[in-house]
Coordinates of C-alpha atoms in Angstrom, one line a residue:
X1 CA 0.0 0.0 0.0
X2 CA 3.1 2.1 1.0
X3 CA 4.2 2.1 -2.8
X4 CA 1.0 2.3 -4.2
X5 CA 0.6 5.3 -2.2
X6 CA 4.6 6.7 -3.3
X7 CA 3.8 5.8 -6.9
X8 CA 0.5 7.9 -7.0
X9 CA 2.2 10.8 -5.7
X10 CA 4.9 10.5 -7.5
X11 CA 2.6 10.5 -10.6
X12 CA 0.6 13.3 -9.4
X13 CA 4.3 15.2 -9.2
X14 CA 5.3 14.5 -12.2
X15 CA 2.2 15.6 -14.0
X16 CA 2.3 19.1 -11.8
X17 CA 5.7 19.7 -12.8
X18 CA 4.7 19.2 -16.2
X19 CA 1.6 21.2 -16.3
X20 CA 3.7 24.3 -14.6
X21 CA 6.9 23.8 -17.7
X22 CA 4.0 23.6 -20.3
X23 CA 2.3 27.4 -18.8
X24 CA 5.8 28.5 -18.6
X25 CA 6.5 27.6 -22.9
X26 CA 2.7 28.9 -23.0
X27 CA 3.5 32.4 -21.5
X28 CA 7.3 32.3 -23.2
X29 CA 5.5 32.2 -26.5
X30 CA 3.0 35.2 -25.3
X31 CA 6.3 37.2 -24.6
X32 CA 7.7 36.7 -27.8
X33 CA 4.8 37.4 -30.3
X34 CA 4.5 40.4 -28.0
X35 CA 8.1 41.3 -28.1
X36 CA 8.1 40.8 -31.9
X37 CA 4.6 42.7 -32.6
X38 CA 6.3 45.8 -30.6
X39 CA 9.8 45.7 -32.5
X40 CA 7.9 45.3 -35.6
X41 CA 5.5 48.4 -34.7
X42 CA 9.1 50.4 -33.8
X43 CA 10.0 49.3 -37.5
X44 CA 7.7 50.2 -39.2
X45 CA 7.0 54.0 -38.0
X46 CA 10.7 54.3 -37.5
X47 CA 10.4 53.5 -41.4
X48 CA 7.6 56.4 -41.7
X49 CA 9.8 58.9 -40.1
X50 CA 12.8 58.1 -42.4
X51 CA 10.6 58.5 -45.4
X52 CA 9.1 61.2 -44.0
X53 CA 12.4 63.4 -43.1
X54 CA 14.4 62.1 -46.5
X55 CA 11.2 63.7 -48.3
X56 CA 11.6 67.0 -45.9
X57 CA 15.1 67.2 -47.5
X58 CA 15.0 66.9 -50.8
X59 CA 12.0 69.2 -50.8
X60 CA 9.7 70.1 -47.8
X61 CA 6.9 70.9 -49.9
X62 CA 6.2 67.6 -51.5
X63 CA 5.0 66.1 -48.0
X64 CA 2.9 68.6 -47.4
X65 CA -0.3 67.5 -48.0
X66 CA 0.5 64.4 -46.0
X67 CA 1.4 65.9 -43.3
X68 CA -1.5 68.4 -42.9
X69 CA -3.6 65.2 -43.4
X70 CA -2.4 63.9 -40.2
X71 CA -2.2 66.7 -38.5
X72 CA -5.6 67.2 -39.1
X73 CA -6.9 63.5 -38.3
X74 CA -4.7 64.0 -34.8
X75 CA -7.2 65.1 -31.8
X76 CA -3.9 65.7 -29.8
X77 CA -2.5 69.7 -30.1
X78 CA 1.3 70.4 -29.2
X79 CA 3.5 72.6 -30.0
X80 CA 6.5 72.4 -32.0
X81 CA 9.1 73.2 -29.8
X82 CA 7.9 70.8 -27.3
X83 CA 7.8 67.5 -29.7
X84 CA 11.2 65.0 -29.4
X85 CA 13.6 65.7 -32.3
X86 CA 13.7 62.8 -34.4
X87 CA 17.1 61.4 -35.0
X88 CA 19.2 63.2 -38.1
X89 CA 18.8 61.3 -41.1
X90 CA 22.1 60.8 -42.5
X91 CA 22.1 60.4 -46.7
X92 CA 24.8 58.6 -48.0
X93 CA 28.6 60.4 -48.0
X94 CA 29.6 61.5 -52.0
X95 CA 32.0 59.6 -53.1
X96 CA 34.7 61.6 -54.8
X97 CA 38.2 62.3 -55.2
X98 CA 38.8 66.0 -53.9
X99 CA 40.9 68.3 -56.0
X100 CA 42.4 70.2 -53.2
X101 CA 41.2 72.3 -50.2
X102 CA 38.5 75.5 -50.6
X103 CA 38.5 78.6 -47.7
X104 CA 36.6 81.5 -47.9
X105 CA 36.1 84.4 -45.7
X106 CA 32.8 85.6 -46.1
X107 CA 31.9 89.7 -46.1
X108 CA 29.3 91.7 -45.0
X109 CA 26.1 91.3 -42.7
X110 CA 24.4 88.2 -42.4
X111 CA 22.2 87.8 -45.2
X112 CA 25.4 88.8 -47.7
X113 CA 27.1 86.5 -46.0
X114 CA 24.3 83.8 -46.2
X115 CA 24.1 84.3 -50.3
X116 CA 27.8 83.8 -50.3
X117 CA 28.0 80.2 -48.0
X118 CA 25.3 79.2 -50.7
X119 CA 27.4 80.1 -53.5
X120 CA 30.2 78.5 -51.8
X121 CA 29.2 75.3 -51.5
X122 CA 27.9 75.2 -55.2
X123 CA 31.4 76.1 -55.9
X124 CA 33.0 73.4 -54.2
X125 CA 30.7 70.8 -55.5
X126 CA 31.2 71.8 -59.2
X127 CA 35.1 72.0 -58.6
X128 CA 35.0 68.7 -56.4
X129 CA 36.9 70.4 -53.5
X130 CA 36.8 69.8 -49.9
X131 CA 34.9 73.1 -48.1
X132 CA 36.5 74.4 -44.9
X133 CA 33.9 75.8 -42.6
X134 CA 33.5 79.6 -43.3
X135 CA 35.2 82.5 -41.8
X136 CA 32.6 85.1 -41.1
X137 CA 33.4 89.2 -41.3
X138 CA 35.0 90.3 -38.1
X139 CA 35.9 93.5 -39.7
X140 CA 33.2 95.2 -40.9
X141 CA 31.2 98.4 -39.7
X142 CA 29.0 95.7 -37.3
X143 CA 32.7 94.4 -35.9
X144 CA 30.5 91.1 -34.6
X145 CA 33.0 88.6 -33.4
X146 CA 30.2 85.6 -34.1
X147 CA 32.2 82.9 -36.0
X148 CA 30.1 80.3 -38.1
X149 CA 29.1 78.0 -35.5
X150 CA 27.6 80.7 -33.3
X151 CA 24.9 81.8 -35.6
X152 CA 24.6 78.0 -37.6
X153 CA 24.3 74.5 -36.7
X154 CA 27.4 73.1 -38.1
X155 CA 26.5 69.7 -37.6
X156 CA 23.7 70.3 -39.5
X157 CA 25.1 72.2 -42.4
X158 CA 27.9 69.3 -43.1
X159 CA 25.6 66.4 -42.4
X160 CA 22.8 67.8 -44.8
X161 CA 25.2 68.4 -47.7
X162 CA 27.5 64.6 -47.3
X163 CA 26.0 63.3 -50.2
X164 CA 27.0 66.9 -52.8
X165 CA 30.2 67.9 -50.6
X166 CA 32.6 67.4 -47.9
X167 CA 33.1 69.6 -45.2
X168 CA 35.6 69.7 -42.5
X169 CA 35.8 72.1 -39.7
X170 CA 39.5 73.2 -40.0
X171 CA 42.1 72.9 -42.9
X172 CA 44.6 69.3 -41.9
X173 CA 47.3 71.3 -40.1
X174 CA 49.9 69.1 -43.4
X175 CA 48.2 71.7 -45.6
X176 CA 49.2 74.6 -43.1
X177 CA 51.9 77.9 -43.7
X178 CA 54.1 76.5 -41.0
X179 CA 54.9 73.2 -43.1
X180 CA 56.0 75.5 -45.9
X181 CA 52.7 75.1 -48.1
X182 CA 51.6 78.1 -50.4
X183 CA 48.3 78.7 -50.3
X184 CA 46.8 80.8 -53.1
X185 CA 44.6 83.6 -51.7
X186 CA 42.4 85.8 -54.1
X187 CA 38.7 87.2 -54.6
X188 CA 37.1 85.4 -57.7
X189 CA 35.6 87.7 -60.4
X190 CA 32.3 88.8 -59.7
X191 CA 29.1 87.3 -61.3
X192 CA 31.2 84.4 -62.8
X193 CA 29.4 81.2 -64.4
X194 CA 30.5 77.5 -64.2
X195 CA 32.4 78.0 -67.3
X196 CA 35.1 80.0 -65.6
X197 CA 35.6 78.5 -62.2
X198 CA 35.9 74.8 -64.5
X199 CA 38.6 76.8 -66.8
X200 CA 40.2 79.1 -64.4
X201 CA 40.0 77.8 -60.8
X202 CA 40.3 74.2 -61.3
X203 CA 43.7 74.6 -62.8
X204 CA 44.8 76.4 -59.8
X205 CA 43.8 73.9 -57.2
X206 CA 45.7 71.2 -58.7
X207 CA 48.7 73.5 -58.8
X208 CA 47.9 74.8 -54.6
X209 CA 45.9 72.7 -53.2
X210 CA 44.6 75.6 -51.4
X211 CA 42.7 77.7 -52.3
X212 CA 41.3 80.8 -50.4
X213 CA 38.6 83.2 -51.3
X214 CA 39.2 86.0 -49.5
X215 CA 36.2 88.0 -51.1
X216 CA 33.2 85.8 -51.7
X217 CA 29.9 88.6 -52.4
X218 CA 27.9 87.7 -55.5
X219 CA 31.2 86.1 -56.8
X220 CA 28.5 83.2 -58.3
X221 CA 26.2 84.6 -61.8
X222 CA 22.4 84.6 -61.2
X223 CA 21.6 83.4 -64.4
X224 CA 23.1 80.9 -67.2
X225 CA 24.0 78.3 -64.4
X226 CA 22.9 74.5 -64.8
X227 CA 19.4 73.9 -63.5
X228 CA 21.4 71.3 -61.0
X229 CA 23.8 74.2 -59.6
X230 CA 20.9 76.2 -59.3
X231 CA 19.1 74.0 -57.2
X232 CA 21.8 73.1 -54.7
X233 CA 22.0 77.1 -53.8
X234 CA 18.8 76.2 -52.6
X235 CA 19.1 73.5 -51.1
X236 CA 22.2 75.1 -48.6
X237 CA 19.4 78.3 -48.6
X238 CA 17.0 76.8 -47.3
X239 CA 17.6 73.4 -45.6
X240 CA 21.2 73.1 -44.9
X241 CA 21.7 76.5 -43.5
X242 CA 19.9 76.4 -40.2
X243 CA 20.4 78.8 -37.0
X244 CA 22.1 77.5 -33.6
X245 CA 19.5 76.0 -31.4
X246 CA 19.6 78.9 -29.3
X247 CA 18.7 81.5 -32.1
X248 CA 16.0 79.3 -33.5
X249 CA 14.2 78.6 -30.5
X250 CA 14.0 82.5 -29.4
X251 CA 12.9 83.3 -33.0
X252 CA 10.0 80.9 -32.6
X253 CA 9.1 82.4 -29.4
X254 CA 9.3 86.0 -31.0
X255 CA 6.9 84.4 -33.4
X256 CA 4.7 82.9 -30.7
X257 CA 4.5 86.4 -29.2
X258 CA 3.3 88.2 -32.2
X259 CA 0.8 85.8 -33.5
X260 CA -1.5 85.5 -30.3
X261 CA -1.7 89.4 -30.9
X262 CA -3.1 88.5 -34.6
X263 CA -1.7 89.2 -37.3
X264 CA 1.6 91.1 -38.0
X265 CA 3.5 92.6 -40.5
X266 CA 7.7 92.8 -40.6
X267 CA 8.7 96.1 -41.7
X268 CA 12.5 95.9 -42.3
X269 CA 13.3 99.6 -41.9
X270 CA 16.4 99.8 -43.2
X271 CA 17.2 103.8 -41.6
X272 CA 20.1 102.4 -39.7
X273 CA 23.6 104.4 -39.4
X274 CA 25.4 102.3 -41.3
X275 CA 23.1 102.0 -44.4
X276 CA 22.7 106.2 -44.7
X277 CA 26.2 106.9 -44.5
X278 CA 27.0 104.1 -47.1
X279 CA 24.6 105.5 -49.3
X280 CA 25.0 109.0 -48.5
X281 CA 21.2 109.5 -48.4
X282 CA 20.6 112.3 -46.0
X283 CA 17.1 113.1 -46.6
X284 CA 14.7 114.2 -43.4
X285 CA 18.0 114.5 -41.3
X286 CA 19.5 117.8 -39.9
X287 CA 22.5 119.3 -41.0
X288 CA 24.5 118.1 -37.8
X289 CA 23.2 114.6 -39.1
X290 CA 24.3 114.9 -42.4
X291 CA 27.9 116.1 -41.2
X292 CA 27.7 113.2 -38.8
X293 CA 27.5 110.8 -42.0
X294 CA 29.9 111.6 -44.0
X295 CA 32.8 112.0 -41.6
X296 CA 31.6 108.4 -41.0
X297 CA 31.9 107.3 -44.4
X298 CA 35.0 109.5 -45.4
X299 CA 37.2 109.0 -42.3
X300 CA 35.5 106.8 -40.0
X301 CA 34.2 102.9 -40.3
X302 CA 34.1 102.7 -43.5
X303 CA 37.1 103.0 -44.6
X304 CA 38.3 100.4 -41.9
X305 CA 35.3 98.6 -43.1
X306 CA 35.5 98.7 -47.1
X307 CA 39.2 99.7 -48.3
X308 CA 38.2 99.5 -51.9
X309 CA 35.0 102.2 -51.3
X310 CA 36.1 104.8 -53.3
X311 CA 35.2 108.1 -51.7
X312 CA 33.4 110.8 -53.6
X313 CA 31.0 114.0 -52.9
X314 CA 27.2 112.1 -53.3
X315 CA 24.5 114.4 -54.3
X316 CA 21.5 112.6 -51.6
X317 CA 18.8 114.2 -53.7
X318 CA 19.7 112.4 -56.9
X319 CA 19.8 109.6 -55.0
X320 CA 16.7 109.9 -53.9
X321 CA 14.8 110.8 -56.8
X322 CA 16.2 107.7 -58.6
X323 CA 14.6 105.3 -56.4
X324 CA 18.5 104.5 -54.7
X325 CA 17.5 105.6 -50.6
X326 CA 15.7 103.8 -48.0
X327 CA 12.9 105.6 -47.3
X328 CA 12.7 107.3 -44.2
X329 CA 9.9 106.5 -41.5
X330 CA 7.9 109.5 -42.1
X331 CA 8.2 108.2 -45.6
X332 CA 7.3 104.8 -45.0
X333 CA 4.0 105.9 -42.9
X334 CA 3.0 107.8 -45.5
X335 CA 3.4 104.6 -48.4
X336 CA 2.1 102.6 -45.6
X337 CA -1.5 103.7 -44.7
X338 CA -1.8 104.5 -48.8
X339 CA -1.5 100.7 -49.6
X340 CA -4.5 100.4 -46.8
X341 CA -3.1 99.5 -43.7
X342 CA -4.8 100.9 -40.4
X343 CA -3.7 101.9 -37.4
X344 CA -4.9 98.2 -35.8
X345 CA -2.1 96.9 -37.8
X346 CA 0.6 95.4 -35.6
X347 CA 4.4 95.8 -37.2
X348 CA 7.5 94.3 -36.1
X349 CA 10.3 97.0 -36.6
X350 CA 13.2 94.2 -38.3
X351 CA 16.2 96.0 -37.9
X352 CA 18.9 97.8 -35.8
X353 CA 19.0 101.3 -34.0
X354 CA 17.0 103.7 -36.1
X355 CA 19.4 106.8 -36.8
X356 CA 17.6 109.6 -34.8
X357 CA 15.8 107.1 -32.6
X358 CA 12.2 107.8 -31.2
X359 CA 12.6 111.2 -33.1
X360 CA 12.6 110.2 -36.4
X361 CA 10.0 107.2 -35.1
X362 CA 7.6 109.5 -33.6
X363 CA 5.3 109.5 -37.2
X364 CA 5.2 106.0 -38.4
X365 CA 4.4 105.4 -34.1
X366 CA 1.8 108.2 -34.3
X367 CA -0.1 106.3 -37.7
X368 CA 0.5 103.3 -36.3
X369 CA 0.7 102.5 -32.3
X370 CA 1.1 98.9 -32.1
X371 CA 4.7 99.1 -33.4
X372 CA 6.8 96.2 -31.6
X373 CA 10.7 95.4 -31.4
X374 CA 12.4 92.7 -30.1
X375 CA 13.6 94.4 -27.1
X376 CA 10.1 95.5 -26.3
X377 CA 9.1 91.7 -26.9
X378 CA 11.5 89.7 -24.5
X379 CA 12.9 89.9 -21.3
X380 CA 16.6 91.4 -21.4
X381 CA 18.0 88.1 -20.2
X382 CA 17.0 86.7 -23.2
X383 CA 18.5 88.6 -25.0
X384 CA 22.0 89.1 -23.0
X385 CA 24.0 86.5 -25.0
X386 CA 23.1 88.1 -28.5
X387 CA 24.3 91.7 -27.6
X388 CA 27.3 92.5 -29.1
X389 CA 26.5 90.2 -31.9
X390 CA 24.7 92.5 -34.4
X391 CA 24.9 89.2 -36.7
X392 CA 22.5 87.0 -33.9
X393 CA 20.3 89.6 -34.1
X394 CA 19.9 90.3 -37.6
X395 CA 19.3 86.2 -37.3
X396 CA 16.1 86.6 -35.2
X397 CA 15.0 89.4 -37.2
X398 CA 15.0 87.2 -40.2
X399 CA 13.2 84.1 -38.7
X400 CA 10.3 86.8 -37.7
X401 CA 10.5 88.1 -41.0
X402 CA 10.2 84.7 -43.0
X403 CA 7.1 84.4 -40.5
X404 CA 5.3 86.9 -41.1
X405 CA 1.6 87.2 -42.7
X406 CA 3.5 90.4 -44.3
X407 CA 6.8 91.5 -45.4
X408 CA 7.8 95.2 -46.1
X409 CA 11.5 96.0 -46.7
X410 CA 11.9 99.9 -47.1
X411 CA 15.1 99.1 -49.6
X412 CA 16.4 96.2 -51.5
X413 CA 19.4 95.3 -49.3
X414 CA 21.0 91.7 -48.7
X415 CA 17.8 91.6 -46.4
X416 CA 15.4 92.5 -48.3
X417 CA 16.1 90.1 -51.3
X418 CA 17.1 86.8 -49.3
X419 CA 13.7 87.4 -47.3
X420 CA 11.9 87.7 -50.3
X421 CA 13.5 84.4 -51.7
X422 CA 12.5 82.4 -48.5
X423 CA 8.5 83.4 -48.5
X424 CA 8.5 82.5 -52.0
X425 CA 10.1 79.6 -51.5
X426 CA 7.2 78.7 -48.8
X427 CA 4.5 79.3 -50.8
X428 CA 4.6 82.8 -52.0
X429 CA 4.0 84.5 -49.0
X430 CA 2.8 88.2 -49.6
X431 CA 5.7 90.8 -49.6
X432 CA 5.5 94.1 -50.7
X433 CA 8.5 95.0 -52.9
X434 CA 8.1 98.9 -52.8
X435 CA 8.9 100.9 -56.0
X436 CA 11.3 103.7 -54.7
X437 CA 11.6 105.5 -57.3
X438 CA 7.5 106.1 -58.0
X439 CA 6.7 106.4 -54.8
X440 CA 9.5 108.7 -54.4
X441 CA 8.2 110.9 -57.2
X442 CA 4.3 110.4 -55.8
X443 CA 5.1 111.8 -52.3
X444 CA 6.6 114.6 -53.6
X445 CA 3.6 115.5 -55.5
X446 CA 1.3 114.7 -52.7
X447 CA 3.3 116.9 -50.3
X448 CA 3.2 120.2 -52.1
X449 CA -0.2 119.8 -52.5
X450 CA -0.3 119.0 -56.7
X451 CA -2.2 115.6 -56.0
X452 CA -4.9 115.1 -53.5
X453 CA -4.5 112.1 -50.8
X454 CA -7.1 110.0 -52.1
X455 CA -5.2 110.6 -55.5
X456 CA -1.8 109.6 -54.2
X457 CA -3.9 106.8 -52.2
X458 CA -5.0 105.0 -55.7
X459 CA -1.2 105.8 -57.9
X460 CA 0.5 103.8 -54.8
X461 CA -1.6 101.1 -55.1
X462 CA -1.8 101.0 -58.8
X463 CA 2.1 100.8 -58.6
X464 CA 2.0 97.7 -56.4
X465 CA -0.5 95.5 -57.7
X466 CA 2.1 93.3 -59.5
X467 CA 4.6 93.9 -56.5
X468 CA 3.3 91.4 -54.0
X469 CA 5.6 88.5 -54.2
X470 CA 3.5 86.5 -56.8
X471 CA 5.1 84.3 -59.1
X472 CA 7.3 85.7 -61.7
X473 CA 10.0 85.4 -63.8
X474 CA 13.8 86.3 -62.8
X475 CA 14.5 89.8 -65.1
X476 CA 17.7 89.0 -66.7
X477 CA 19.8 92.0 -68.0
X478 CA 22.8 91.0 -70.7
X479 CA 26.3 92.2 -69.6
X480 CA 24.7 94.1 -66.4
X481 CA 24.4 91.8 -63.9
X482 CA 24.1 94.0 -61.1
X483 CA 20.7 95.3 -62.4
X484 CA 19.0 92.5 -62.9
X485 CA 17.3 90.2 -60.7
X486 CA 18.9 88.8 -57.8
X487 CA 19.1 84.9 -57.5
X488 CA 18.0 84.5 -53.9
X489 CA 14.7 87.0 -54.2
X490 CA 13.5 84.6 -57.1
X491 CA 14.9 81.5 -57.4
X492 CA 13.0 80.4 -59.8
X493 CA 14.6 77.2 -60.2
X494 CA 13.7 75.8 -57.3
X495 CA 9.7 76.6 -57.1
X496 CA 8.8 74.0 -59.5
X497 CA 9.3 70.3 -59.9
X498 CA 10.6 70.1 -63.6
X499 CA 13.2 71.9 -65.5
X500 CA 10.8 74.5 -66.8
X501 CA 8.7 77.0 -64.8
X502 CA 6.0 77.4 -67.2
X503 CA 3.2 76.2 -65.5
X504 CA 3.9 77.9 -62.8
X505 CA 5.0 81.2 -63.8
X506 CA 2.4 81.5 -67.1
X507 CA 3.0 82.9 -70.0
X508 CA 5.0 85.7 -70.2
X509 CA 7.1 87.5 -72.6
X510 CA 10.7 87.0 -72.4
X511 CA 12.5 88.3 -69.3
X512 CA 15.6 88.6 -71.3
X513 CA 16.7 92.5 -71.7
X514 CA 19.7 93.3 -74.4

């Protein structure tokens, strides 16, 4: 009875102990169809995100229909800044063997010296040379210290481009002075085409090695360039070249400001110190202003600034009158409440210090309170690490600017033009591209009383009906490149999927003036 009674228990343990190893394979099979269902779920949208970001990059606009789409199926709101980063996307690195080593010091403000890095890279491709991060001006009138990686995301800009050009940060120290290696410094001839950096500048790298632009504004034609060259000074414009994180997110919150007050417009008054006594427009100021100027051009920053401005006695009037002055802020109310605006309008001033400060503000504040600045806008601790960096600034300025429902530049700087490229780059966003020289002409007929304001109310708009950023053709001008149509206010090139622009643009007559 005794082993009756062992071998029944022993049976009964032996079937327990298999019943407990079979749940265990049960609930091991469980964890691995879940484990594999949730590694195949991370696949898959990681898959999404990749497609996704490689479409953002070769051009943000074909995704956007897509994206709106589930944006708008989403019941979740969040804002931007607050969403994870993805992880960069990383194309595939060129494969290519460089011809030598390209530098380039860059000069000017920003925005001249955003058009340049653009051109520079196309450069560099076309040549197959190996870019060395830019050298921003450090001795200009703005004397801004900012190097490269202050104001953009390096990372950014020479992961973007891999798969068109190789970057490096500094030049290999083998390639250095010290070790007895001649590098070849020069300015390249202005408004050149491929044809003559292939025939002239290639031969010199394989001779240097080295190669060092030490001038690099509009050194890179508008027009006559391969549709392929064309498109990669976009592609740096508007994709590679991004601000530091810093910048960008205090530029968004600028933004964020402004748009719970409603709509805004970006006026970039261009009345700055540095701008009047370049040109030598004088208008509106006092004498003591006007002396004030030109000592500052003749004797003072810019001759440190520009060595090769050649000094000479400028009539301002005839200036003026031919459409080549900013227009002043007592102008600029004037243009501003003919083309409709009202005194509800909210406007961000985009620039620096206006010369004669709240005086010379007084009437454009007076038509139109609910003028704003950046300093007005943010606590001064945010903006303590970008004083002294008239660069930094001129960077938030521009991310308001590209952001706004409207853009007004009073003159057709560096500015002006890139910030005119950008909106129409995103869709054509309205900016007004004043006509100087009319208006000019009109306000002097309004203000000595030979037209009426409701007369001068319809001319100005009559002048600007074409002049609001819609789709056009680039003017090209034969043998006079610096009257024609800047690249990176139209870059026609790059607004349209194929090699021609005809559906887009319409038909027009040729834009081709001999």
């Amino acid at each position: 009875m005794e082993v009756r009674s062992e071998s029944l228990g022993q049976a009964r343990l032996e079937k327990e102990k298999g019943s407990l190893q079979g749940g265990q394979v049960i609930q091991r099979t469980r964890l691995q169809v879940w484990f594999i269902r949730v590694c195949s779920s991370i696949l898959i949208w990681t898959c999404l995100v990749q497609l996704v970001a490689v479409g953002e990059l070769w051009h943000p606009r074909l995704l956007t229909g897509l994206s709106s789409r589930f944006s708008g199926a989403s019941t979740l709101s969040f804002r931007v800044e607050d969403a994870v980063p993805s992880p960069p996307i990383l194309l595939p690195a060129r494969n290519y063997t460089s011809n030598g080593f390209l530098k380039v010091s860059c000069n000017g403000g920003l925005n001249q010296m955003r058009a340049a890095i653009c051109d520079m890279v196309t450069v560099a491709r076309l040549l197959n040379l190996t870019l060395i991060i830019p050298e921003l001006d450090k001795k200009s009138f703005w004397a801004d210290p900012s190097d490269f990686d202050d104001i953009f995301n390096v990372r950014h800009f020479i992961d973007s481009l891999r798969d068109e050009v190789r970057i490096i940060k500094r030049l290999p120290k083998r390639f250095g002075r010290k070790l007895g290696n001649q590098i070849l410094q020069m300015p390249p001839v202005s408004w050149s085409n491929d044809k003559y950096y292939l025939e002239q500048i290639l031969p010199l790298s394989a001779k240097y090695k080295v190669i060092h632009f030490n001038r690099t504004d509009t050194r890179l034609a508008n027009n006559g360039l391969p549709v392929e060259l064309q498109r990669l000074r976009c592609r740096v414009n508007f994709q590679a070249l991004k601000f530091t994180p810093e910048i960008e997110a205090l530029g968004r919150k600028l933004v964020r400001i402004l748009q719970e007050s409603g709509p805004f417009m970006a006026l970039h008054l261009r009345y700055e110190m540095d701008m009047l006594a370049f040109s030598g427009c004088t208008h509106g100021c006092t004498e003591e202003e006007a002396e004030e100027l030109k000592r500052l051009r003749l004797y003072c920053g810019f001759r440190y600034a520009f060595p090769w401005w050649k000094e000479k006695e400028i009539i301002s009037d005839v200036k003026r009158s031919e459409g080549l002055c900013p227009l002043t802020p007592e102008e600029t109310s004037l243009i501003l409440k003919a083309l409709g605006f009202d005194r509800d309008t909210q406007i961000y001033i985009a620039s620096g210090e206006i010369y004669g400060s709240a005086r010379r503000l007084a009437a454009l504040r007076t038509a139109f309170p609910r003028i704003v600045k950046k300093e007005m806008l943010l606590d001064p601790e945010d903006l303590r690490q970008f004083q002294n960096h008239s660069s930094q600034m001129a960077a938030l300025d521009f991310i308001v600017s590209v952001a706004s429902n409207t853009f007004v530049p009073t003159y057709d700087g560096n500015m002006a033009r890139v910030v005119e490229g950008h909106r129409r780059y995103l869709g054509f966003k309205r900016t007004i591209q004043l006509d100087r020289k009319r208006l000019v002409a009109l306000l002097d007929l309004h203000q000595n009383g030979t037209i009426s304001w409701d007369e001068f109310s319809v001319a100005v708009r009559l002048a600007h009906e074409s002049r609001m950023g819609q789709p056009a053709r680039r003017r090209v001008l034969v043998d006079k490149p610096k009257e024609e149509d800047y690249f990176y206010a139209n870059p026609q090139e790059c607004l349209c999927e194929g090699t021609s622009c005809d559906d887009l643009l319409g038909p027009r007559n040729s834009t081709v003036v001999r």
